[in-house]
N, CA and C atoms as an extended XYZ file, in Angstrom:
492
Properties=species:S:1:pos:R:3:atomname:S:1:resname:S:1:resid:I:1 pbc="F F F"
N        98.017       87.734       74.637 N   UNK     1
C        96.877       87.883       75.509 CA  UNK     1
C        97.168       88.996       76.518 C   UNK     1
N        96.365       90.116       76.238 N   UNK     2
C        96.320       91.178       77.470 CA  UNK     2
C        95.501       91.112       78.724 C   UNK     2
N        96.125       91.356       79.880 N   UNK     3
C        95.861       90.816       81.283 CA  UNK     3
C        95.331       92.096       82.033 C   UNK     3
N        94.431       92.118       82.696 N   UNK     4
C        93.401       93.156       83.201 CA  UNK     4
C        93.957       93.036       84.823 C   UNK     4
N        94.819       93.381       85.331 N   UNK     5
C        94.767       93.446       86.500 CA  UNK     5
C        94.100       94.591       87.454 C   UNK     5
N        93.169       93.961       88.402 N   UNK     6
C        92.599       94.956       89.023 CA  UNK     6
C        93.362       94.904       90.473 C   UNK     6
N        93.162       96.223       90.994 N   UNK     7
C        93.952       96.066       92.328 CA  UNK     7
C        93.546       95.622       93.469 C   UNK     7
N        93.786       94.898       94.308 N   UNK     8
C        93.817       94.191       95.031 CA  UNK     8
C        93.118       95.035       96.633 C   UNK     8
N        91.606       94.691       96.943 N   UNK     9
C        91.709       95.435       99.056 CA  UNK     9
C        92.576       94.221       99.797 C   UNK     9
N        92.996       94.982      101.000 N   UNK    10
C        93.443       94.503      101.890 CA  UNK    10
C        93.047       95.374      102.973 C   UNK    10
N        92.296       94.315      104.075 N   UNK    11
C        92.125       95.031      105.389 CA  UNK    11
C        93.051       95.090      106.521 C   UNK    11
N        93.322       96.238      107.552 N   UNK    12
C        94.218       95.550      108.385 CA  UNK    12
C        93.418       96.489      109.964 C   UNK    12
N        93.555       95.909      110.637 N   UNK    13
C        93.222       96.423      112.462 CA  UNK    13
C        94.169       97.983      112.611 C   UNK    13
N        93.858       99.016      112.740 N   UNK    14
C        94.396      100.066      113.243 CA  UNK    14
C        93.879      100.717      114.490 C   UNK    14
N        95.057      101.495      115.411 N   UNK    15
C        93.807      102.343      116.043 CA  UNK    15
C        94.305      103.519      116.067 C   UNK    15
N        92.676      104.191      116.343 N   UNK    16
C        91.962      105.445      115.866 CA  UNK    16
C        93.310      106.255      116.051 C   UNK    16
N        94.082      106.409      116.795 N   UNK    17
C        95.463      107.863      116.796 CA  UNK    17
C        96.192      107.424      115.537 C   UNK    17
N        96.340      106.074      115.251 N   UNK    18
C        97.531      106.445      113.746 CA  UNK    18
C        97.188      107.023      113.069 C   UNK    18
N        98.215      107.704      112.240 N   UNK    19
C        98.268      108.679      111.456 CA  UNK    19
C        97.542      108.580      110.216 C   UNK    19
N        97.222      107.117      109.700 N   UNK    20
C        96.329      106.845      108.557 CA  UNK    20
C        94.836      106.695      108.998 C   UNK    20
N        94.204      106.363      110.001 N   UNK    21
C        93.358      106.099      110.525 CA  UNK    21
C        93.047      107.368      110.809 C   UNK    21
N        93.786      108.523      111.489 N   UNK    22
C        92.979      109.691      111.810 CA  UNK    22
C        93.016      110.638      110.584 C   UNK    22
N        93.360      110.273      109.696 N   UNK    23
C        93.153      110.828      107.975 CA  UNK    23
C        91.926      110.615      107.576 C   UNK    23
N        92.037      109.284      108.153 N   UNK    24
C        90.534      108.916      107.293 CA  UNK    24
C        89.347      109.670      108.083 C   UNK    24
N        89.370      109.051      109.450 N   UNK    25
C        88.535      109.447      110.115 CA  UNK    25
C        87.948      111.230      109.936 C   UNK    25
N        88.939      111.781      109.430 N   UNK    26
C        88.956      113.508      109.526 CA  UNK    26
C        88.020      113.347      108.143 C   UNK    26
N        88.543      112.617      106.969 N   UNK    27
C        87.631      112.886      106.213 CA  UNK    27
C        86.333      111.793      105.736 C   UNK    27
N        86.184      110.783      106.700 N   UNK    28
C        84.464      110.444      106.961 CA  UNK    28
C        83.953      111.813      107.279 C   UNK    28
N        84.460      112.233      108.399 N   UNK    29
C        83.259      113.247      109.631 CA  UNK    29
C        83.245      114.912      108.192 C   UNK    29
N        84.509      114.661      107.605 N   UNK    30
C        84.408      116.234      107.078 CA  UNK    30
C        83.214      115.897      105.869 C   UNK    30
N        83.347      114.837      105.407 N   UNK    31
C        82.017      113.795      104.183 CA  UNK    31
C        80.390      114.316      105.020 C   UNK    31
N        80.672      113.525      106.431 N   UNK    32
C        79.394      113.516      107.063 CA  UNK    32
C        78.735      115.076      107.305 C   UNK    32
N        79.631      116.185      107.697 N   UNK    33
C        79.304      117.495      107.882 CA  UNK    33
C        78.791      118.404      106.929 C   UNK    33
N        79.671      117.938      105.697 N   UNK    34
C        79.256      118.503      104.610 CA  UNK    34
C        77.889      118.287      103.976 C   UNK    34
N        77.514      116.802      103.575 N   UNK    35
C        76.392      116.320      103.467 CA  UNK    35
C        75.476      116.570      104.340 C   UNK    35
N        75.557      116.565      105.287 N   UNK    36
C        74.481      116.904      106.274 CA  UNK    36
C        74.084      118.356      105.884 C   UNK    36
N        74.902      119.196      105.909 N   UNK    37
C        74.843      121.121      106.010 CA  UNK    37
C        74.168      121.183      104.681 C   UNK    37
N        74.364      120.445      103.834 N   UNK    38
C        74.394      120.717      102.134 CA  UNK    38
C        75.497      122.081      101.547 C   UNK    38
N        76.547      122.391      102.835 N   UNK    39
C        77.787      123.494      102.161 CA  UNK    39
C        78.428      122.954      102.545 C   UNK    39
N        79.509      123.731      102.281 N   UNK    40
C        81.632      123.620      102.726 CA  UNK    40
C        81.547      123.674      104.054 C   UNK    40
N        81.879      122.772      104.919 N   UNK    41
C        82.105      122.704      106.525 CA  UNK    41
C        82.959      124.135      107.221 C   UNK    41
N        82.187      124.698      107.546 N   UNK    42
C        82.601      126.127      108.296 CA  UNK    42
C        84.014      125.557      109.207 C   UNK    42
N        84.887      126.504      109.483 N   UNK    43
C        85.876      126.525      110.247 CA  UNK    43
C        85.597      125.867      111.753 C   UNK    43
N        86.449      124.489      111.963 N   UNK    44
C        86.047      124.333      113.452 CA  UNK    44
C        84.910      123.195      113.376 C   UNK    44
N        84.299      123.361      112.380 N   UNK    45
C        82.844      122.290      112.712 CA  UNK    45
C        83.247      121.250      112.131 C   UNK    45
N        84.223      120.659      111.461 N   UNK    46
C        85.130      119.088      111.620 CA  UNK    46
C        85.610      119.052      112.383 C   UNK    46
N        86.387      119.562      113.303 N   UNK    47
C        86.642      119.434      114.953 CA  UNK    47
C        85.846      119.289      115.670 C   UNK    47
N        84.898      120.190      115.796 N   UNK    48
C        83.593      119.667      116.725 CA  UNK    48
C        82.988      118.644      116.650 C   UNK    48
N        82.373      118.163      115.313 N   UNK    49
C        82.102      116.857      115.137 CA  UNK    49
C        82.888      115.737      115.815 C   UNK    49
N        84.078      115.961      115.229 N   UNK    50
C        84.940      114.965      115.816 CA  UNK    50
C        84.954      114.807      117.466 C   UNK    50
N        85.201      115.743      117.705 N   UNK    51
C        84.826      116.071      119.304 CA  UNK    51
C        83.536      115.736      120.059 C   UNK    51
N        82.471      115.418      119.349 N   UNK    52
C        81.064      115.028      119.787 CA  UNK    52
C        81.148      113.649      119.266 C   UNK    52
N        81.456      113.321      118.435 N   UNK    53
C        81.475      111.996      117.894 CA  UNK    53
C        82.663      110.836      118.110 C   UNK    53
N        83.656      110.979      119.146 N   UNK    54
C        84.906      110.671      118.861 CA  UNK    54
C        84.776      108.482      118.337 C   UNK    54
N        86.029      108.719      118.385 N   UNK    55
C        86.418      107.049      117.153 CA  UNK    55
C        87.272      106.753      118.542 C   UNK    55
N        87.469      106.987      119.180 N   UNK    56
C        88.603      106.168      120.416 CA  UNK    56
C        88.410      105.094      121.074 C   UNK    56
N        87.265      104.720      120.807 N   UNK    57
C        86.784      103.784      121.969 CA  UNK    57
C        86.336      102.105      120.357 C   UNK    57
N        87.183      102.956      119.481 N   UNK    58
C        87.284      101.718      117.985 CA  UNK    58
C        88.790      100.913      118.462 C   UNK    58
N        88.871      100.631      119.695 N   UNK    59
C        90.328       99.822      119.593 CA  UNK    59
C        90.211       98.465      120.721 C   UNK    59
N        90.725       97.813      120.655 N   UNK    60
C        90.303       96.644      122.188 CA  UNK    60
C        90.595       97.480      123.841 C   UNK    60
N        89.714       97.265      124.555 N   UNK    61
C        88.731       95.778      124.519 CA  UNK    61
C        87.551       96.581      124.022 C   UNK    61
N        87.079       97.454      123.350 N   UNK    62
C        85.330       98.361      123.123 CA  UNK    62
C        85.347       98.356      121.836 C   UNK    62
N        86.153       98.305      121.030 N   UNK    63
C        85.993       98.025      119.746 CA  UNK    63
C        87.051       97.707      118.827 C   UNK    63
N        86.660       98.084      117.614 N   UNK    64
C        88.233       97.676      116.031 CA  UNK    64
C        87.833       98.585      115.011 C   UNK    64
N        88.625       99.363      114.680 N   UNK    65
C        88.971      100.309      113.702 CA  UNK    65
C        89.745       99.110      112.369 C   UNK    65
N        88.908       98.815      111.170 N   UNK    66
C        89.659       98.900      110.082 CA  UNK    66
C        90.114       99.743      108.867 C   UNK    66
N        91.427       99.765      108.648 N   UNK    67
C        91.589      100.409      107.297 CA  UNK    67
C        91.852       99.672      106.182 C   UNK    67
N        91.488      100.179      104.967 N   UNK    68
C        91.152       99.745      103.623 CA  UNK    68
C        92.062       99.918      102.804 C   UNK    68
N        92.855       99.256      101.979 N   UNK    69
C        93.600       99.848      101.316 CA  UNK    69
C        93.543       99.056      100.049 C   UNK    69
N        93.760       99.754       98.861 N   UNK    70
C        93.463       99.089       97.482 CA  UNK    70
C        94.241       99.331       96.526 C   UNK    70
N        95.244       98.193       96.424 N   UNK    71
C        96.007       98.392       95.678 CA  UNK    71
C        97.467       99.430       95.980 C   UNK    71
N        97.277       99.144       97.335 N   UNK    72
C        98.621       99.585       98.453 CA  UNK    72
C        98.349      101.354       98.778 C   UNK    72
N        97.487      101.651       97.658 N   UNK    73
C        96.289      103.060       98.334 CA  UNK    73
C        95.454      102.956       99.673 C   UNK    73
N        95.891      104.149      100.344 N   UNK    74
C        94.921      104.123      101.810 CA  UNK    74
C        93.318      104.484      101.471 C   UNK    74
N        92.217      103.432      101.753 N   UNK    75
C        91.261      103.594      100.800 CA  UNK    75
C        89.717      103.805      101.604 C   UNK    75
N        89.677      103.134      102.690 N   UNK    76
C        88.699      103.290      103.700 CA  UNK    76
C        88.743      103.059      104.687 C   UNK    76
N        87.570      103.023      105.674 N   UNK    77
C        87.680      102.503      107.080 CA  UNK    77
C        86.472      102.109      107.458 C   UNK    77
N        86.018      101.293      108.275 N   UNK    78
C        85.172      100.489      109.200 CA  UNK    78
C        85.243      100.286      110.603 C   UNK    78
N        84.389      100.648      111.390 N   UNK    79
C        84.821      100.098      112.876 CA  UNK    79
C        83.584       99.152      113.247 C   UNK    79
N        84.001       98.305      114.607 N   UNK    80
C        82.841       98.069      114.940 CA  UNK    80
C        83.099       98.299      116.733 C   UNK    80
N        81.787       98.571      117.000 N   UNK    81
C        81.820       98.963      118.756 CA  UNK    81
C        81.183       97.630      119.265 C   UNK    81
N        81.660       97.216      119.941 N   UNK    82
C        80.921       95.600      120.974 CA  UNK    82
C        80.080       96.372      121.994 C   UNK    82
N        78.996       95.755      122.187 N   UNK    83
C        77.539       96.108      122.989 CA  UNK    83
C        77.530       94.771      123.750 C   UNK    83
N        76.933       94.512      124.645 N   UNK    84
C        76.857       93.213      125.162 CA  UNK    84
C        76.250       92.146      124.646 C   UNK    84
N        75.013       92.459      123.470 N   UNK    85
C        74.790       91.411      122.881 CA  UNK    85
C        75.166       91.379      121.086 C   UNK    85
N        75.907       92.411      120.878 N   UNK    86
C        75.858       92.452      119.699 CA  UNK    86
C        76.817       93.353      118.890 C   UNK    86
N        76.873       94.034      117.781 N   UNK    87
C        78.268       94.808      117.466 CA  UNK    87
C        77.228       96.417      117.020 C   UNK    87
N        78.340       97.150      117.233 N   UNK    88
C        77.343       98.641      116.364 CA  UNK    88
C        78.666       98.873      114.885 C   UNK    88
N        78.351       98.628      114.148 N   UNK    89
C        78.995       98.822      112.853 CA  UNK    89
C        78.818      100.675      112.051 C   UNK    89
N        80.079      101.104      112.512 N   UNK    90
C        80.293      102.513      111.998 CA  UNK    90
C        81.149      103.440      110.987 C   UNK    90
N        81.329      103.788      111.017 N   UNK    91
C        82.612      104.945      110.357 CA  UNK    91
C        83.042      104.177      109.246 C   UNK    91
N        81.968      103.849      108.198 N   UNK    92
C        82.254      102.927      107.309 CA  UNK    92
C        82.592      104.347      105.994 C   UNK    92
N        83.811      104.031      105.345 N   UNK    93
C        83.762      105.077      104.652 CA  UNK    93
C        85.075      104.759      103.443 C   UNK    93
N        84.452      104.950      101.996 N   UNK    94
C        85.319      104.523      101.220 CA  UNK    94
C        85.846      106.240      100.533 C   UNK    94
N        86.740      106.312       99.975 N   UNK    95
C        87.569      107.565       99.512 CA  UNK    95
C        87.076      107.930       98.281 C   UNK    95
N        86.482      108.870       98.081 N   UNK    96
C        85.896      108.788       96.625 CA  UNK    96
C        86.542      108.521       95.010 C   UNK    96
N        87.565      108.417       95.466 N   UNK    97
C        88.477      107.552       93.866 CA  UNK    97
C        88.767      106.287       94.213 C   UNK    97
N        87.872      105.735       95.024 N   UNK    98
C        87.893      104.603       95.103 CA  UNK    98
C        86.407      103.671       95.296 C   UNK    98
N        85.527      104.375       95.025 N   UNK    99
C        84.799      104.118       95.146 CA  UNK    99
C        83.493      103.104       93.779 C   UNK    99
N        82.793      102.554       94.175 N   UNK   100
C        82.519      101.697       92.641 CA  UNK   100
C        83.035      100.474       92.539 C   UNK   100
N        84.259      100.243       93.523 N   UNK   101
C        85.206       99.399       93.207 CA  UNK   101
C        85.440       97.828       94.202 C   UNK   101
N        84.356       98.490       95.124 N   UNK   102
C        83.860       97.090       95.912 CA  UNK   102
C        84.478       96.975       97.041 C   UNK   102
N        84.700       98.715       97.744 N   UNK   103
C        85.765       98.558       98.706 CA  UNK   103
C        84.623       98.522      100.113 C   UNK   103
N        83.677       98.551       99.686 N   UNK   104
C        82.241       98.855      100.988 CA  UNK   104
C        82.238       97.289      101.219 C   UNK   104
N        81.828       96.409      100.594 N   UNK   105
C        81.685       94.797      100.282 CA  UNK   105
C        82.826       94.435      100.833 C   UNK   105
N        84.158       94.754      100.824 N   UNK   106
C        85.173       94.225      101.512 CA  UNK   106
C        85.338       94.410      103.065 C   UNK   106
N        84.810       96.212      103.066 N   UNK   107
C        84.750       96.128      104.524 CA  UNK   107
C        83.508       95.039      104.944 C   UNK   107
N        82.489       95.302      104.928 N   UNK   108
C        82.037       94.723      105.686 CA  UNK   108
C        81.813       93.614      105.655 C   UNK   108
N        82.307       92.374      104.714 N   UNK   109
C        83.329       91.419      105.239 CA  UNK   109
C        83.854       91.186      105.798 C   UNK   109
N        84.716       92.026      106.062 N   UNK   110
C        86.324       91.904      107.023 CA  UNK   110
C        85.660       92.214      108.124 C   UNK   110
N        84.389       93.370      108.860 N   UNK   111
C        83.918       92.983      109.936 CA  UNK   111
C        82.940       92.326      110.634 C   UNK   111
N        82.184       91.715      109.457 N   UNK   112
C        81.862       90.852      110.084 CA  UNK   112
C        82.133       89.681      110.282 C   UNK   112
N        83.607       89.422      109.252 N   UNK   113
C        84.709       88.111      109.726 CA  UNK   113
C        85.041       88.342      111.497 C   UNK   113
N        85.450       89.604      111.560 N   UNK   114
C        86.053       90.148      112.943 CA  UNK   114
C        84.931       89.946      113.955 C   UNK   114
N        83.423       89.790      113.654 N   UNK   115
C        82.554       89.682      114.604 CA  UNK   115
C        82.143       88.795      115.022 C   UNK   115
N        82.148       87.642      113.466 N   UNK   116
C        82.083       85.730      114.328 CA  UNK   116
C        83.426       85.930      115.032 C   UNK   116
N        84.027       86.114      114.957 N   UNK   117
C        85.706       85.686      115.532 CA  UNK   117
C        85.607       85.665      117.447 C   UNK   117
N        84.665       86.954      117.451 N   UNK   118
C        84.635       87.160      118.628 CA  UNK   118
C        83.368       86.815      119.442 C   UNK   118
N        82.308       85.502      118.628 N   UNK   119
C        80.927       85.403      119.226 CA  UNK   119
C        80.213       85.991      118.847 C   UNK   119
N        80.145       87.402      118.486 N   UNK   120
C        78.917       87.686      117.987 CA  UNK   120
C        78.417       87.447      116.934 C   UNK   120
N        76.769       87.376      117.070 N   UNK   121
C        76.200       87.229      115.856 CA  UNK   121
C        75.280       88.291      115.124 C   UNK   121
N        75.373       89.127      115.826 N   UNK   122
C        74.791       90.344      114.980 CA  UNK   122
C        75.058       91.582      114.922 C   UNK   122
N        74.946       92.182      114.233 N   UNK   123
C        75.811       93.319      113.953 CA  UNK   123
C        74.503       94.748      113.324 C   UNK   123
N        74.181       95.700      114.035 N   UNK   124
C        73.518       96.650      113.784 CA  UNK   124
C        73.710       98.024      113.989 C   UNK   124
N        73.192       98.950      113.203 N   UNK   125
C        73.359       99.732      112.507 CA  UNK   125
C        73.003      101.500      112.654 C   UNK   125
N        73.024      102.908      112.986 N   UNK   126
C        72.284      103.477      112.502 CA  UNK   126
C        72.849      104.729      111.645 C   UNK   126
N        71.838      104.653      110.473 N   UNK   127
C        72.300      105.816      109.505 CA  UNK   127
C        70.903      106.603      109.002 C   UNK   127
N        71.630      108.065      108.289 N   UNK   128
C        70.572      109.244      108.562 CA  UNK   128
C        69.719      108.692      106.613 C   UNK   128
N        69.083      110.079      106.630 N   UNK   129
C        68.577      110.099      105.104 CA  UNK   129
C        69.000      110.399      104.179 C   UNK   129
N        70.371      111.560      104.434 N   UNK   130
C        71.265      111.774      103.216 CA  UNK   130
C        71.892      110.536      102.894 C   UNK   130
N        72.194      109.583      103.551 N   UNK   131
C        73.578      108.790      103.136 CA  UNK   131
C        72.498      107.304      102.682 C   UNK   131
N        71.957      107.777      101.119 N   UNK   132
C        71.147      106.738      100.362 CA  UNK   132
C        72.236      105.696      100.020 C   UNK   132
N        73.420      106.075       99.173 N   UNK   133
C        74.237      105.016       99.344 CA  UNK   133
C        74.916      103.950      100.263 C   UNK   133
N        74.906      104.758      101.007 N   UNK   134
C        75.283      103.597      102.710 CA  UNK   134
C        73.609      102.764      102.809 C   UNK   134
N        72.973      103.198      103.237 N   UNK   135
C        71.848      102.286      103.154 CA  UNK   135
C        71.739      101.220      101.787 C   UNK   135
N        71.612      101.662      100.425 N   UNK   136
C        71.813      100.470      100.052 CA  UNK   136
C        72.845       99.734       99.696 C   UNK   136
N        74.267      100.045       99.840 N   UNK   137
C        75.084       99.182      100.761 CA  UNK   137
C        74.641       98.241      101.866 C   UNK   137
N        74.288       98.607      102.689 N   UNK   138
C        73.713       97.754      103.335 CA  UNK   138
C        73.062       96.674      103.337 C   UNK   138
N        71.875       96.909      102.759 N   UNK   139
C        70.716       96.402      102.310 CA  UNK   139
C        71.109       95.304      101.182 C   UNK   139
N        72.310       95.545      100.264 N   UNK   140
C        72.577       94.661       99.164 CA  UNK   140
C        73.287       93.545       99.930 C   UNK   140
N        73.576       93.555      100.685 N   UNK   141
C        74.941       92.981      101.631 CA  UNK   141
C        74.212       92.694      102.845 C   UNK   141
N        72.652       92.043      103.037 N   UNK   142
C        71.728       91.478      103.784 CA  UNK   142
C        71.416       92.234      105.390 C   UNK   142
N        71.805       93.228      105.092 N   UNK   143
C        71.259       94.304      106.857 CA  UNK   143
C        70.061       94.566      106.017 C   UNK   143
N        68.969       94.072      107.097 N   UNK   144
C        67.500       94.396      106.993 CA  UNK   144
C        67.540       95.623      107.994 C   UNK   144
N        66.392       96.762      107.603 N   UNK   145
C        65.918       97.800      108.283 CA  UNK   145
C        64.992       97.484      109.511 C   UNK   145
N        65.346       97.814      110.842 N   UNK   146
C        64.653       97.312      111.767 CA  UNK   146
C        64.323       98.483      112.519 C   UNK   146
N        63.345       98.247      113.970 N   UNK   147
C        62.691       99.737      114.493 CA  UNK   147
C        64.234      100.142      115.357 C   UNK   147
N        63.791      101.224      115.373 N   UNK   148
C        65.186      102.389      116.302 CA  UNK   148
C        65.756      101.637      117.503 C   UNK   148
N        66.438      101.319      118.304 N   UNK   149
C        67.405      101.177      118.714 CA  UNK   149
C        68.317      102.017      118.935 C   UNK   149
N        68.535      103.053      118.616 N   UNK   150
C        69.265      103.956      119.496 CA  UNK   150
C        68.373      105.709      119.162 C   UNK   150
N        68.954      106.374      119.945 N   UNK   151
C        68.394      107.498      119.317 CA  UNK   151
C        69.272      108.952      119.307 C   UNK   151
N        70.159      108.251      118.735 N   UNK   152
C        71.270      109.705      118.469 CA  UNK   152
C        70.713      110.970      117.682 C   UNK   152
N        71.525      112.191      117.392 N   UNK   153
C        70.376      112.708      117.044 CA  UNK   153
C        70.570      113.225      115.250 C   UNK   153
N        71.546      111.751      114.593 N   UNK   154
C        71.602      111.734      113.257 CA  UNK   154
C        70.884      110.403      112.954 C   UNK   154
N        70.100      109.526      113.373 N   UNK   155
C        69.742      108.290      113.579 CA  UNK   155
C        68.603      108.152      112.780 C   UNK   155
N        68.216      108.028      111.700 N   UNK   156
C        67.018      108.062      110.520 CA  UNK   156
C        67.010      107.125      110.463 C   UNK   156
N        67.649      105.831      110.525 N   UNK   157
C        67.367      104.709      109.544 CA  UNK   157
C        68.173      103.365      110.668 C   UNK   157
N        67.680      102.010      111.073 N   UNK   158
C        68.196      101.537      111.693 CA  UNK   158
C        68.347      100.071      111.172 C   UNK   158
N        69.444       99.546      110.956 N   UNK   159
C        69.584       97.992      110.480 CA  UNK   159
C        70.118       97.048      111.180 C   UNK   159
N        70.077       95.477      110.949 N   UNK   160
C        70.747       94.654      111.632 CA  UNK   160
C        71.019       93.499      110.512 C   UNK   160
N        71.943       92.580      110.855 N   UNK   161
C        72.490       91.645      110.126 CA  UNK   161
C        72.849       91.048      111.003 C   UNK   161
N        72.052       89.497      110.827 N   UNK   162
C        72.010       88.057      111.784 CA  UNK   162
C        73.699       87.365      111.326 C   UNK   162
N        74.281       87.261      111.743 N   UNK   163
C        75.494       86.284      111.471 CA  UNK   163
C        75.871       85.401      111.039 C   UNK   163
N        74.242       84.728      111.955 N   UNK   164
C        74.607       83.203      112.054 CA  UNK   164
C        73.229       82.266      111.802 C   UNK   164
């Protein structure tokens, strides 16, 4: 009998300066720049992003940076930011050879395990029009589309997911 082993996610709490965490993070934002531009991210404008957008404030007490790893591969990341009544769920981002493989479903599991943990019960959202796959991610995994709530100025699409 031949045995199919598939590899295994595991989530764990990082923050945003380690060295695996700011890997990832470099290549969410270099994902997000590119897609957005529809070209190759010009010199400097993954820094800037990063610089307008920063991940620092993903560590206690304002938030949690997770990383993904599959099959002992560094594989994604998730954060969530605490609001006073609720969580903002971001920088969700799986590695593209890893992708297909159910590593989106794990994160956001693992944060919204991390979000009962801490009282909250809802957890919301905002993402643009390129990123069709993150939305239905979402959407499969019960975040309903709700009106705006914030108004950044990549903010197309806004969701929430009740907890409890």
């Amino acid at each position: 009998m031949t045995s199919t082993l598939r590899p295994t996610w595991v989530t764990t709490a990082a923050h945003p300066a380690q060295p695996d965490a700011t890997l990832l993070l470099r290549e969410y934002m270099t994902e997000m720049v590119v897609r957005y531009h529809r070209r190759p991210a010009l010199p400097g404008e993954v820094d800037e992003a990063l610089a307008e957008l920063p991940s620092d404030d993903l560590t206690d007490p304002t938030g949690l940076l997770l990383l993904a790893h599959r099959g002992g591969d560094l594989a994604g990341c998730a954060g969530l930011r605490w609001q006073p009544d609720w969580a903002e769920l971001t920088r969700v981002f799986i590695r593209p050879a890893h992708r297909g493989t159910g590593g989106g479903a794990v994160l956001l599991a693992a944060v919204e395990q991390q979000a009962r943990t801490v009282g909250v019960d809802r957890i919301r959202l905002d993402t643009r029009n390129d990123l069709v796959e993150a939305r239905a991610l979402y959407a499969r995994h019960g975040y309903v589309e709700i009106p705006a709530f914030s108004h950044g100025p990549y903010a197309e699409h806004w969701f929430e997911k009740r907890l409890r």
